[in-house]
Coordinates of C-alpha atoms and ligand atoms in Angstrom, one line a residue:
X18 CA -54.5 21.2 -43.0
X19 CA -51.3 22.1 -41.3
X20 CA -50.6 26.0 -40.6
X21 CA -46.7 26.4 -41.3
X22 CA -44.8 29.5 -39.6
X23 CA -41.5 31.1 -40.0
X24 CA -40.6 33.4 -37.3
X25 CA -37.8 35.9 -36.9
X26 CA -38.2 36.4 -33.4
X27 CA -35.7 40.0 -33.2
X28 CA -34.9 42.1 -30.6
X29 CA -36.3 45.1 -32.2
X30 CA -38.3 43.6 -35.3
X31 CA -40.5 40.3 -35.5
X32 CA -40.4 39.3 -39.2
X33 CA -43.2 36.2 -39.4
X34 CA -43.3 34.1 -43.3
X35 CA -45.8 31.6 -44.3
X36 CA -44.5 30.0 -47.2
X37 CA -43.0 32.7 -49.5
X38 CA -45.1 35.6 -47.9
X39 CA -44.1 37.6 -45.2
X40 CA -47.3 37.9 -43.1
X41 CA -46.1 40.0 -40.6
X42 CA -43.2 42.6 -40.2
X43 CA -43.5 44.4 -36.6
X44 CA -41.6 46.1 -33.9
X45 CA -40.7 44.0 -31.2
X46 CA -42.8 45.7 -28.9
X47 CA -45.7 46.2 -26.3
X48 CA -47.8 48.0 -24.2
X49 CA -50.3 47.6 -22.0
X50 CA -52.2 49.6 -18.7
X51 CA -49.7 49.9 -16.1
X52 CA -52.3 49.0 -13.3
X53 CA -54.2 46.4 -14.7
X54 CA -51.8 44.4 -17.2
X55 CA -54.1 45.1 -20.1
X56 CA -52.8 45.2 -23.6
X57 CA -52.7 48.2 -25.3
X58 CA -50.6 47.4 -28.4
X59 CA -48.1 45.0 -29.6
X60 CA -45.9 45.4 -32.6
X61 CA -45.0 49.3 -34.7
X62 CA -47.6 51.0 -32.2
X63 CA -46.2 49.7 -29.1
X64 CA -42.2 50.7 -30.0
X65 CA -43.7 54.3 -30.8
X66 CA -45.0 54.7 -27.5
X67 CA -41.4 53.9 -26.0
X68 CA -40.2 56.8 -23.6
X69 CA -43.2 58.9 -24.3
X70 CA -45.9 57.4 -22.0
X71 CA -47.8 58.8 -19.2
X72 CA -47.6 56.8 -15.7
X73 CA -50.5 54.7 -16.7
X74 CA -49.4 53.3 -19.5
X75 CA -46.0 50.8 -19.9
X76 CA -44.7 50.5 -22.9
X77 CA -41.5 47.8 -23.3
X78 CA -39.3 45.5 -25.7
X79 CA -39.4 42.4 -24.4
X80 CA -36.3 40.7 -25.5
X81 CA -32.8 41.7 -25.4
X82 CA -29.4 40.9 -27.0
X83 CA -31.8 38.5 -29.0
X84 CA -33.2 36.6 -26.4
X85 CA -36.5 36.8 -23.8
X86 CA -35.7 39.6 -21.4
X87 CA -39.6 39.9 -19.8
X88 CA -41.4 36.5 -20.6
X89 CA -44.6 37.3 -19.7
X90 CA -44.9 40.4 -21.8
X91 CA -42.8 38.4 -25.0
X92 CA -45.7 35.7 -24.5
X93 CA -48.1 38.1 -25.0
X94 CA -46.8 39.8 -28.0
X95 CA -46.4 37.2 -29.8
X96 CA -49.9 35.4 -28.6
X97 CA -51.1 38.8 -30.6
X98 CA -48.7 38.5 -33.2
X99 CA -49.8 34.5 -34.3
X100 CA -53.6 35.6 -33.5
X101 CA -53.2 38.4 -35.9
X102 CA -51.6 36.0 -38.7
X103 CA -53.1 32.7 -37.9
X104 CA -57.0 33.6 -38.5
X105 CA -57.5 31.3 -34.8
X106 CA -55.6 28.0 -36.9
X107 CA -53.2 28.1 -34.4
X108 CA -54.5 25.3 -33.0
X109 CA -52.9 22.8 -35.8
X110 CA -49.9 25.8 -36.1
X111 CA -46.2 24.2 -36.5
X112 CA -43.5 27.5 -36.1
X113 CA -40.0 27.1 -36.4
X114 CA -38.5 30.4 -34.8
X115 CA -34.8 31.8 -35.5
X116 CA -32.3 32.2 -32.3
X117 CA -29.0 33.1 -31.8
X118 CA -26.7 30.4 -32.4
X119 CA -24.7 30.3 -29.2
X120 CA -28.4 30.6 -26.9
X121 CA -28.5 28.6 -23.4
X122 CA -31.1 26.0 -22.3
X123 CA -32.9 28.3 -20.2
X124 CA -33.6 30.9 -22.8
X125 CA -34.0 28.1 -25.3
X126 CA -37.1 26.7 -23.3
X127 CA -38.2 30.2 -22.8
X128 CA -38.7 30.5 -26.4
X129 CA -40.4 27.3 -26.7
X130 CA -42.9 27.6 -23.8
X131 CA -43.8 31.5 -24.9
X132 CA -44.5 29.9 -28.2
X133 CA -46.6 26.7 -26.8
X134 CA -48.3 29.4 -24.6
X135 CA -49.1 31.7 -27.7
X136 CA -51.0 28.3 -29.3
X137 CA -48.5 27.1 -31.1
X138 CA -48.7 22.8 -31.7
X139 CA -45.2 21.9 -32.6
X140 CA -42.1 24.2 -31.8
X141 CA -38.5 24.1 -33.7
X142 CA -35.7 26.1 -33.0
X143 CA -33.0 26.9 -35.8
X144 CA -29.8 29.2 -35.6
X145 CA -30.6 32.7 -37.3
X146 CA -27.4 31.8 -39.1
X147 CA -28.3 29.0 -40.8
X148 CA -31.9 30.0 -41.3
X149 CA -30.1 32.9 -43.0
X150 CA -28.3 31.1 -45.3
X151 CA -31.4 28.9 -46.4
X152 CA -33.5 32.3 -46.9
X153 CA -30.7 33.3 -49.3
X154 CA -31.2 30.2 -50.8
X155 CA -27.3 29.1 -50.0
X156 CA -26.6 25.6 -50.6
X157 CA -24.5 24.6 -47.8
X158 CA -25.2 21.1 -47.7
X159 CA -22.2 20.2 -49.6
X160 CA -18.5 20.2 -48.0
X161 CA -18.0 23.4 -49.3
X162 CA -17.8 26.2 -46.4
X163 CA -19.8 29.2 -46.2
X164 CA -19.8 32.5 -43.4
X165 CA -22.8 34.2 -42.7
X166 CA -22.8 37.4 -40.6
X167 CA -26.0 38.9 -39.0
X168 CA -25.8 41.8 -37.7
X169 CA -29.3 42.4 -36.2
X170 CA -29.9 45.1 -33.1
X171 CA -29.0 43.2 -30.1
X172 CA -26.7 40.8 -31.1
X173 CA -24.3 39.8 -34.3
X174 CA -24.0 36.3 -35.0
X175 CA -21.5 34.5 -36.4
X176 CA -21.5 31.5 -38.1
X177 CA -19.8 29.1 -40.2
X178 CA -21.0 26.5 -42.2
X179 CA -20.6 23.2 -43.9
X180 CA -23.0 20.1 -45.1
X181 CA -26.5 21.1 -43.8
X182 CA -25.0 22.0 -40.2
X183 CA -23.3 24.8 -38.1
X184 CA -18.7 24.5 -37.7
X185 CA -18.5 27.5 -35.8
X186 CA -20.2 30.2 -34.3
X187 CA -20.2 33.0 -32.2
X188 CA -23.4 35.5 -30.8
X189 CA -22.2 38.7 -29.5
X190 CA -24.2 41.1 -27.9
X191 CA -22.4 43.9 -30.0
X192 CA -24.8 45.4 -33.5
X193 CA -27.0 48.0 -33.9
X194 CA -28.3 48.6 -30.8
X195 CA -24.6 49.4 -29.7
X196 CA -23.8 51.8 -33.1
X197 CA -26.9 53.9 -31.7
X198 CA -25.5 53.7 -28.1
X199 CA -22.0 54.7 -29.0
X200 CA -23.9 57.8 -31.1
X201 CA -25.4 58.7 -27.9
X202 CA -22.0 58.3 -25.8
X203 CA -20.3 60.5 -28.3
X204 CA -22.6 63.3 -28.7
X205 CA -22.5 63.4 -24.7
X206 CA -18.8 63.9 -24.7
X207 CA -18.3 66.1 -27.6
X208 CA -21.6 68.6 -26.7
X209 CA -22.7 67.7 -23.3
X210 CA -26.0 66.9 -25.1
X211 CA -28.2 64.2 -23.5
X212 CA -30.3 62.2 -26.2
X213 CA -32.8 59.1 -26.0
X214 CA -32.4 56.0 -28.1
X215 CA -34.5 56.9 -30.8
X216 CA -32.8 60.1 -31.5
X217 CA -29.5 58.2 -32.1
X218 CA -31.0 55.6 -34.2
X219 CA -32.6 58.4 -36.2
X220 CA -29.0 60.2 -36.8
X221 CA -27.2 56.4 -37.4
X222 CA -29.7 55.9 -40.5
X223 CA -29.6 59.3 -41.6
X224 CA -26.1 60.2 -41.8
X225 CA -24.4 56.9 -40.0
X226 CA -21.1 54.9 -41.7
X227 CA -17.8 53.5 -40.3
X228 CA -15.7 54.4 -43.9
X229 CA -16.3 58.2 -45.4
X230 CA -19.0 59.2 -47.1
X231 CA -18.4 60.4 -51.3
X232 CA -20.3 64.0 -49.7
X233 CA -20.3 65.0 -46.2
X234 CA -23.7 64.8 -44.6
X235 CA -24.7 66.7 -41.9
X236 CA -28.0 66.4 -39.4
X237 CA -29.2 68.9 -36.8
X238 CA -30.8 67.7 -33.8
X239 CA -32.3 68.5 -30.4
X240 CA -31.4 67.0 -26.8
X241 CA -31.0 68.1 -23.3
X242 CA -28.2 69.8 -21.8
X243 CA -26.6 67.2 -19.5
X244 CA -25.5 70.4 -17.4
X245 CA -28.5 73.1 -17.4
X246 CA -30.8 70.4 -18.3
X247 CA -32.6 72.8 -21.0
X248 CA -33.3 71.9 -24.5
X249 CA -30.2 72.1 -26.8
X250 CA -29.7 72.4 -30.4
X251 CA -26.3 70.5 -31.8
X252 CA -25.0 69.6 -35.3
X253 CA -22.9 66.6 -36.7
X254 CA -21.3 65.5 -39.7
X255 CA -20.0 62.0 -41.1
X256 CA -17.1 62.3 -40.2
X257 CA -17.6 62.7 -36.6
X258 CA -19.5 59.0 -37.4
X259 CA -16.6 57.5 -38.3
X260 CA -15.0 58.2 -34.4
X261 CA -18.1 57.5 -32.8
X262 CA -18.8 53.9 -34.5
X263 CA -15.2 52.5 -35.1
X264 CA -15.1 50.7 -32.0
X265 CA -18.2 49.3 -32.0
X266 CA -17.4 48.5 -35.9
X267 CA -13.9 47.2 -34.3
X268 CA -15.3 44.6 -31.8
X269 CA -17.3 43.2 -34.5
X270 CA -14.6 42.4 -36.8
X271 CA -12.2 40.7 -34.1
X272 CA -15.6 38.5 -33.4
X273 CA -15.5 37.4 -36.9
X274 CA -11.8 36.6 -36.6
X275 CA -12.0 34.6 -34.1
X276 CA -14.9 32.9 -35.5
X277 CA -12.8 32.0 -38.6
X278 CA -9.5 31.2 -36.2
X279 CA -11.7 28.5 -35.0
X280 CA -12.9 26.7 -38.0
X281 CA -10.8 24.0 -40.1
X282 CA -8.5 25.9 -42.6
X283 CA -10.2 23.8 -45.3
X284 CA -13.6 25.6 -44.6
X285 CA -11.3 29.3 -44.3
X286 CA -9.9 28.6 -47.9
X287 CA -13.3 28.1 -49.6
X288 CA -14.7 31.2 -47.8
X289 CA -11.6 32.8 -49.1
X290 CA -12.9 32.4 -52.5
X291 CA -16.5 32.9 -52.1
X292 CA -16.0 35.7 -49.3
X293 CA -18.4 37.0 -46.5
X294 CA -22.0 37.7 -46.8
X295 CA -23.8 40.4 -44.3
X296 CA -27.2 39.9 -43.3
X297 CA -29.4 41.7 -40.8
X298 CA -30.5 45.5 -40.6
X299 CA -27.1 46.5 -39.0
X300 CA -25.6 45.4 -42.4
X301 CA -27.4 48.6 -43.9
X302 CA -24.8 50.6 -42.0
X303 CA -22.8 52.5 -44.9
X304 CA -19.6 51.2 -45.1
X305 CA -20.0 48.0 -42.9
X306 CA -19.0 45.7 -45.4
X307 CA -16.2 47.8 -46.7
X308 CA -14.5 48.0 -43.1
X309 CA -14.9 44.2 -42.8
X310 CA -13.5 43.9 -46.1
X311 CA -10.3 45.7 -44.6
X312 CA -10.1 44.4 -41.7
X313 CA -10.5 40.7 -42.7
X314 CA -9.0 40.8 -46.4
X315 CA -12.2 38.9 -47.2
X316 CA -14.5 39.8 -49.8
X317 CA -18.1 41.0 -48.3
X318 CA -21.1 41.2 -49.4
X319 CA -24.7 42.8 -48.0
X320 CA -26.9 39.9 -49.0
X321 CA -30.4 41.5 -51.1
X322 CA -33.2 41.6 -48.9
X323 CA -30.9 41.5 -45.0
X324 CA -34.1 42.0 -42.8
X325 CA -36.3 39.7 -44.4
X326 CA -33.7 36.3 -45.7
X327 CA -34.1 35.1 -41.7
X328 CA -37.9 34.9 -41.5
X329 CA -37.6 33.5 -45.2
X330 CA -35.5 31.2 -44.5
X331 CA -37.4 30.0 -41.4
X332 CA -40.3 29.4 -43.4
X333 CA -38.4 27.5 -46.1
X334 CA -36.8 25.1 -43.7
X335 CA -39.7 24.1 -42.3
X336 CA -40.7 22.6 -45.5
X337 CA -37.4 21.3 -46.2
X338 CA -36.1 19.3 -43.4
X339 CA -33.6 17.9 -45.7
X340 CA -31.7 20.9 -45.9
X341 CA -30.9 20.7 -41.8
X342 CA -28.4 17.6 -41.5
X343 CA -26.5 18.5 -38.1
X344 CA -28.2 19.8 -35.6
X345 CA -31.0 19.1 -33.5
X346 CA -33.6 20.1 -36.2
X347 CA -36.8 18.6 -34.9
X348 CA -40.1 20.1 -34.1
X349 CA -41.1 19.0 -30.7
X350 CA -44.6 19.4 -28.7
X351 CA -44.9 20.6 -25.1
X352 CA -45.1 17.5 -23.7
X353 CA -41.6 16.4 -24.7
X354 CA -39.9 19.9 -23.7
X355 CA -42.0 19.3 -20.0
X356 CA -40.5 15.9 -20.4
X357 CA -37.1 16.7 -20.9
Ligands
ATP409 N1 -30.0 52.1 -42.8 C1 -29.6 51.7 -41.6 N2 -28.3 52.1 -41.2 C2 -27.9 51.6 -40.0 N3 -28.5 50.7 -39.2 C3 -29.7 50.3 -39.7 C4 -30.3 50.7 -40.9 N4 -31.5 50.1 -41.0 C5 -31.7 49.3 -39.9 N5 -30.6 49.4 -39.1 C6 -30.4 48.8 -37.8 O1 -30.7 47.4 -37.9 C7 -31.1 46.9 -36.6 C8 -32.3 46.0 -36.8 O2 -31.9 44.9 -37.6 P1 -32.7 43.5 -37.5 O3 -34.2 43.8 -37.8 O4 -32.0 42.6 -38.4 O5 -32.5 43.2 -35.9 P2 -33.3 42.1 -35.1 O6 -33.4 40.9 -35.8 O7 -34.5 42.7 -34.5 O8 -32.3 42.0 -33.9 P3 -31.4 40.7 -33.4 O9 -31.1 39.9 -34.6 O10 -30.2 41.3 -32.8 O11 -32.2 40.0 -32.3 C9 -31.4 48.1 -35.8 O12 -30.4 48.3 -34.8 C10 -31.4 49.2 -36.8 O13 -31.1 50.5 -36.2
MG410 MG1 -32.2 39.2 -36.1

């Protein structure tokens, strides 16, 4: 028997589905002895070691702006990802893995030879995009166009599509990564305070949105004085959110303009009608679909489920090749990619 496996390879979460069940849902993340090279942890563990480890011990995330930043250290996170899901099957293991749709050869091959490496058999690639759309059990096979928006943590991607294949698409490396960032670069200007990454992510979820809020919120929080360099307590409210993320919030819109600019007007008027739908865990940002909604004039819509329809989706096409129609939708061994 075949082992079947859907991976949502993310910069900050690896979702992994067989069939309908997610078997796996863990940080993109690991760590291992700084001197020696041996793991530690990989997955939740590993990301809550992140800037708080002695010399001895490294702890990173391995890919960035959705792709393989540190191959070695992706190769063996996900070796203990499959090992941990795969009960040592992997042997006879087919994955398809989601990656942005606008990815280069070289980090293409990266994927597939981290995955061969990890003991997978047979290795497809599919477009988070599409894999989206087939894990929110969209048919686009028809002529009948449809826009998907994922906004992950490293990188939004863009696509539209038509009859069982990508028309256009753009990958930025602009989503929620760069909302937490522009929290930090804010809270530096307007208090002098110096905070880490997971201190801004922690504020974005709490009290985070790009439109107002129905209440105010407020969060208090600690950082350093970028100045005296002591520990300082500051305060900030939603509205201060709104300044802080509209850019970021900004850049993402024009991207899905100029996604749209691109494709036929045929495809634009049917979206039109049917609208936008937001996937990804940067769609959970309050008011993000609201503010694309204005900008765009389109209707827009959070899909149910935004972290998990990728992986699903994975999964699902992998069993239903006859949903992919154009594209190079193929799962291909190691010797063909050392071939090529
Ligand atoms: N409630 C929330 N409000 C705002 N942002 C959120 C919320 N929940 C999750 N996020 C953000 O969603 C992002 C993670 O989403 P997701 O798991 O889809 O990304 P990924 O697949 O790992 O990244 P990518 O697709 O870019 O490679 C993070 O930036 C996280 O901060
Ligand atoms: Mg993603």
């Amino acid at each position: 028997m075949t082992t079947d496996f859907g991976i949502d390879l993310g910069t900050q979460r690896t979702v992994i589905c067989a069939g309908k069940s997610v078997v796996l849902d863990e940080y993109t993340a690991i760590s291992y002895e700084t001197h020696t090279g041996e793991l530690i942890a990989a997955g939740t563990d590993a990301y809550n070691m992140l800037g708080r480890t002695p010399r001895s011990i490294t702890a990173v995330c391995p890919l960035k702006n959705g792709i393989i930043a540190e191959y070695d250290l992706a190769e063996s996170m996900l070796c203990a990802f499959l090992k941990s899901v795969a009960n040592n099957k992997m042997f006879k293991a087919r994955v398809m893995v989601a990656v942005p749709s606008d990815i280069t050869e070289m980090p293409r091959r990266s994927i597939y030879n981290a995955c061969y490496a990890a003991g997978a058999r047979d290795v497809c690639l599919i477009e988070t995009p599409v894999a989206a759309a087939i894990g929110l059990g969209i048919d686009f096979t028809t002529p009948r166009g449809v826009v998907i928006v994922d906004i992950g943590a490293g990188t939004t991607d863009i696509a539209t599509l038509s009859m069982g294949g990508l028309v256009q698409c753009e990958s930025i490396p602009t989503a929620g990564n760069a909302f937490s960032a522009a929290i930090e670069r804010y809270i530096k200007r307007e208090y002098n305070v110096l905070i880490g990454p997971h201190t801004a992510e922690r504020i974005k979820k709490q009290i985070g949105c790009v439109i107002p809020r129905p209440l105010e919120l407020t969060v208090t929080s600690k950082g350093r004085n970028q100045f005296s360099g002591m520990p300082q307590t500051f305060e900030i409210n939603t509205n201060e959110m709104i300044t802080a993320l509209y850019d970021t919030a900004m850049t993402i819109c024009k991207a899905i303009s100029g996604v749209l600019e691109k494709t036929p007007p045929d495809i634009v008027g049917d979206i039109a009608s049917d609208g936008v739908l937001l996937t990804g865990g940067g769609s959970a940002l309050f008011g993000m679909a609201s503010f694309i909604e204005n900008y765009t004039g389109l209707k827009v819509r959070v899909a149910d489920n935004p972290k998990l329809c990728v992986a699903k989706g994975t999964a699902t096409a992998i069993k239903n090749f006859d949903l992919l129609k154009n594209g190079d939708y193929r799962f291909k061994s190691l010797d063909e990619i050392i071939m090529n």
